[in-house]
XYZ file of C-alpha atoms in Angstrom:
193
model
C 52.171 49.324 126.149
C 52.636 50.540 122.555
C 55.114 48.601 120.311
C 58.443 49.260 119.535
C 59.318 51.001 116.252
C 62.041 49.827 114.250
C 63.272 49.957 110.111
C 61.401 47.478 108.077
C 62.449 46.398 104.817
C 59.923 48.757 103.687
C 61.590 51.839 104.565
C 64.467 51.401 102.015
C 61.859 50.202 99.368
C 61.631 53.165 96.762
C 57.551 52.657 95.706
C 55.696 55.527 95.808
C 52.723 53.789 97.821
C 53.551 51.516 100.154
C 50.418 48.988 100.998
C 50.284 46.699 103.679
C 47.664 43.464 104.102
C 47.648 42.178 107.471
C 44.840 40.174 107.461
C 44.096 36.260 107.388
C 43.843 34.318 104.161
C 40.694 32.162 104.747
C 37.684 30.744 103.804
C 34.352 32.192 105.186
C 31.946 30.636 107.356
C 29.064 30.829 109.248
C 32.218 31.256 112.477
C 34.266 33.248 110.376
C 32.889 36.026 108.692
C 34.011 37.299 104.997
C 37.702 39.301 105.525
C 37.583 40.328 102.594
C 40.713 39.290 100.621
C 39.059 38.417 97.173
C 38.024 41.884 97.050
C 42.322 42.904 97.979
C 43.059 40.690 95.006
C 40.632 41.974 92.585
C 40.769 45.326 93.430
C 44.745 45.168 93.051
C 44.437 43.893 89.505
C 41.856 46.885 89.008
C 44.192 49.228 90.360
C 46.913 47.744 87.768
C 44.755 47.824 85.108
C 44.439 51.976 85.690
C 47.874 52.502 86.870
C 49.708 49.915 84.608
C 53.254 51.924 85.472
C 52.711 52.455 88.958
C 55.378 51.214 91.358
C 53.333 50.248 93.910
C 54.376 47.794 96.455
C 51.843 45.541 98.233
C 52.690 43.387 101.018
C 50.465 40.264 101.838
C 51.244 38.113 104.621
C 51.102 33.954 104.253
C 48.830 33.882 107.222
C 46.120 31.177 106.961
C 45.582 29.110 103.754
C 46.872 31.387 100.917
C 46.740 28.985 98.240
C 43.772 30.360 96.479
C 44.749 33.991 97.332
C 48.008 33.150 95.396
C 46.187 31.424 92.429
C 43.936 34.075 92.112
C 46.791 36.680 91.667
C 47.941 34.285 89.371
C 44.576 33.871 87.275
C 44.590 37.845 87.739
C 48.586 37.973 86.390
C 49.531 40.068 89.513
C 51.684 38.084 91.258
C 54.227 39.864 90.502
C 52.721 42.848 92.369
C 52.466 40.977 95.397
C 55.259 40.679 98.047
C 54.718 37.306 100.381
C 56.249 37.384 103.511
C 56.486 35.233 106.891
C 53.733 36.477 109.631
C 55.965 38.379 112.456
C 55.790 39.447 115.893
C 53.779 41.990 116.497
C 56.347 44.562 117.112
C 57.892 44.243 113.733
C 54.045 43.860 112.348
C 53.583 47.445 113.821
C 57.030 48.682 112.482
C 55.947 47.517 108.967
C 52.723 49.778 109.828
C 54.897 52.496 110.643
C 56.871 52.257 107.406
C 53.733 51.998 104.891
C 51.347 54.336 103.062
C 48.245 52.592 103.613
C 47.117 50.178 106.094
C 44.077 47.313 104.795
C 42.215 45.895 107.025
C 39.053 43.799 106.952
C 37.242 44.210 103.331
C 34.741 41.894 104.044
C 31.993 41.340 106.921
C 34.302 41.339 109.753
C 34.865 44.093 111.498
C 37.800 46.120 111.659
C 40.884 44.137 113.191
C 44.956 44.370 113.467
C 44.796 47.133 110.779
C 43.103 49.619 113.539
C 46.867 50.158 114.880
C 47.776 52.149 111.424
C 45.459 54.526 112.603
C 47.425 55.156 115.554
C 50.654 55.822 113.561
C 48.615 58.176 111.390
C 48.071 55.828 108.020
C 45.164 55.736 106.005
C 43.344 52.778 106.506
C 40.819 51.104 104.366
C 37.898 49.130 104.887
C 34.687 47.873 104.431
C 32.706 50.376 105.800
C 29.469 49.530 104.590
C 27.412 47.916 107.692
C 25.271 50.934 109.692
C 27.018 50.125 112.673
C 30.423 50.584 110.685
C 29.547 53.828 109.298
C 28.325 55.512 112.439
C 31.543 54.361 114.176
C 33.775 55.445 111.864
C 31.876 58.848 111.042
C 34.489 61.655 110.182
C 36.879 59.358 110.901
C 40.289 58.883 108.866
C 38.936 55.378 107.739
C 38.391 54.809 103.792
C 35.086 52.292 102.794
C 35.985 50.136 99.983
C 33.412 47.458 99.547
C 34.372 46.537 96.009
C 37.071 45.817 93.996
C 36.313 48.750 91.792
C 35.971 51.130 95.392
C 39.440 49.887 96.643
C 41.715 51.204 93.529
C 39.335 54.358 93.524
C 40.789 54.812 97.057
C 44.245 53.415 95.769
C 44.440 56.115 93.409
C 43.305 59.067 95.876
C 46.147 57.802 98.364
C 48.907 58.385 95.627
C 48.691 61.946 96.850
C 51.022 63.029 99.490
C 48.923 65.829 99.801
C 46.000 63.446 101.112
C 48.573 60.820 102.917
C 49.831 64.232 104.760
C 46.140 65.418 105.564
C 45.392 61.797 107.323
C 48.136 61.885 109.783
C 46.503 64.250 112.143
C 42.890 63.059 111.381
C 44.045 59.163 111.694
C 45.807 60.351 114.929
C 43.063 62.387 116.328
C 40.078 59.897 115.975
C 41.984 56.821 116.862
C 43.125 58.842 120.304
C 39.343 59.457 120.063
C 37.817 56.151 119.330
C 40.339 54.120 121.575
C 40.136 56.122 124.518
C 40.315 53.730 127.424
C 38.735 56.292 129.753
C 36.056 56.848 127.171
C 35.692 52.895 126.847
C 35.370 52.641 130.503
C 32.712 55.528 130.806
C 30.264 53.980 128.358
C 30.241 50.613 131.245
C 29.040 52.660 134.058
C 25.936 51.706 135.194
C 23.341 53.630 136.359
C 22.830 53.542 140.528
C-alpha cells in the first residue's frame, strides 16, 4: 500500500530547493553504522559558503539525539538554515517527500534507508554511494554519491537546476519501479530444483 499524499508545509514554502533529512541523529557504533549526518552538516555550511544568497530550505528531523547535530550547526553558524521539526507518521513523512526537491538519505556507512521512497515520487536522492556493492546497485540509477562534505554541495548546486530536477523524475521513477520490483525480488529467491 503506497502512502497517502497530502500538502505539507513545504508546498507553500517559496525556496527554490527544497531539501529534506529524514534520517536518525546518532552516534555510530560497531551496531549502528555511520548515517552520515556530520557530513549533512558540514556539507550544508559548504554549500552556504558558495551560495551565501541562496534560499534554500533544509528540513532536519529531531529524531534520535540531535544535540550535537544542533551544536555543530551552531559551531558551523547555520542554524539558521536548518528547519527542526517533530518526527511524523509516515504518511505525512512521504507527503513532505512529495513536496521537496531533494531527498538525503544515508551519507555514511549505512545503507540506503527511508530516503529510497523519494525515488518513487521521482526526487533526486543523495547518498553515499561509495561501497562496491552500493555502486553496482545503484548503477545508472537516479541516485547522487556524496561521500564528503565538499561532494554534497557539489550535488547541492547541480540540483538548483530545474532542468536536472525535471530530468530525474522519469529516471528516479523508472529505476525505483526497477530496483523495487517485488516480482523481480521474488525471482532472485528461486532456487534451483
Amino acid at each position: 500500500r503506497l502512502p497517502t499524499l497530502h500538502p505539507t508545509l513545504l508546498r507553500e514554502h517559496r525556496s527554490s530547493l527544497k531539501v529534506i533529512f529524514p534520517v536518525r541523529f546518532s552516534s555510530s557504533s560497531d551496531i549502528f553504522l555511520d548515517k552520515g549526518w556530520r557530513i549533512f552538516i558540514e556539507g550544508v555550511a559548504e554549500y552556504f559558503r558558495r551560495r551565501p544568497q541562496s534560499d534554500a530550505l533544509f528540513i532536519c528531523f529531531n529524531k534520535g539525539d540531535v544535540r550535537e547535530a544542533k551544536a555543530m550547526a551552531a559551531r558551523f553558524g547555520i542554524e539558521t538554515r536548518l528547519h527542526w521539526v517533530d518526527t511524523v507518521v509516515f504518511d505525512e513523512l512521504y507527503s513532505m517527500m512529495n513536496d521537496c526537491d531533494v531527498v538525503v538519505d544515508q551519507l555514511g556507512d549505512q545503507w540506503l534507508g527511508v530516503g529510497m521512497w523519494g525515488g518513487l515520487l521521482g526526487k533526486v536522492v543523495l547518498s553515499n554511494l561509495e561501497t562496491p556493492a552500493k555502486k553496482k546497485y545503484f548503477e545508472n540509477s537516479h541516485v547522487l554519491s556524496a561521500n564528503s562534505p565538499s561532494a554534497f554541495a557539489d550535488q547541492l548546486v547541480l540540483c538548483e537546476s530545474v532542468a536536472f530536477r525535471k530530468f530525474t523524475v522519469e529516471r528516479s521513477q523508472r529505476f525505483a519501479a526497477y530496483a523495487f520490483d517485488p516480482h523481480r525480488e521474488f525471482d532472485g529467491w528461486k532456487l534451483p530444483l
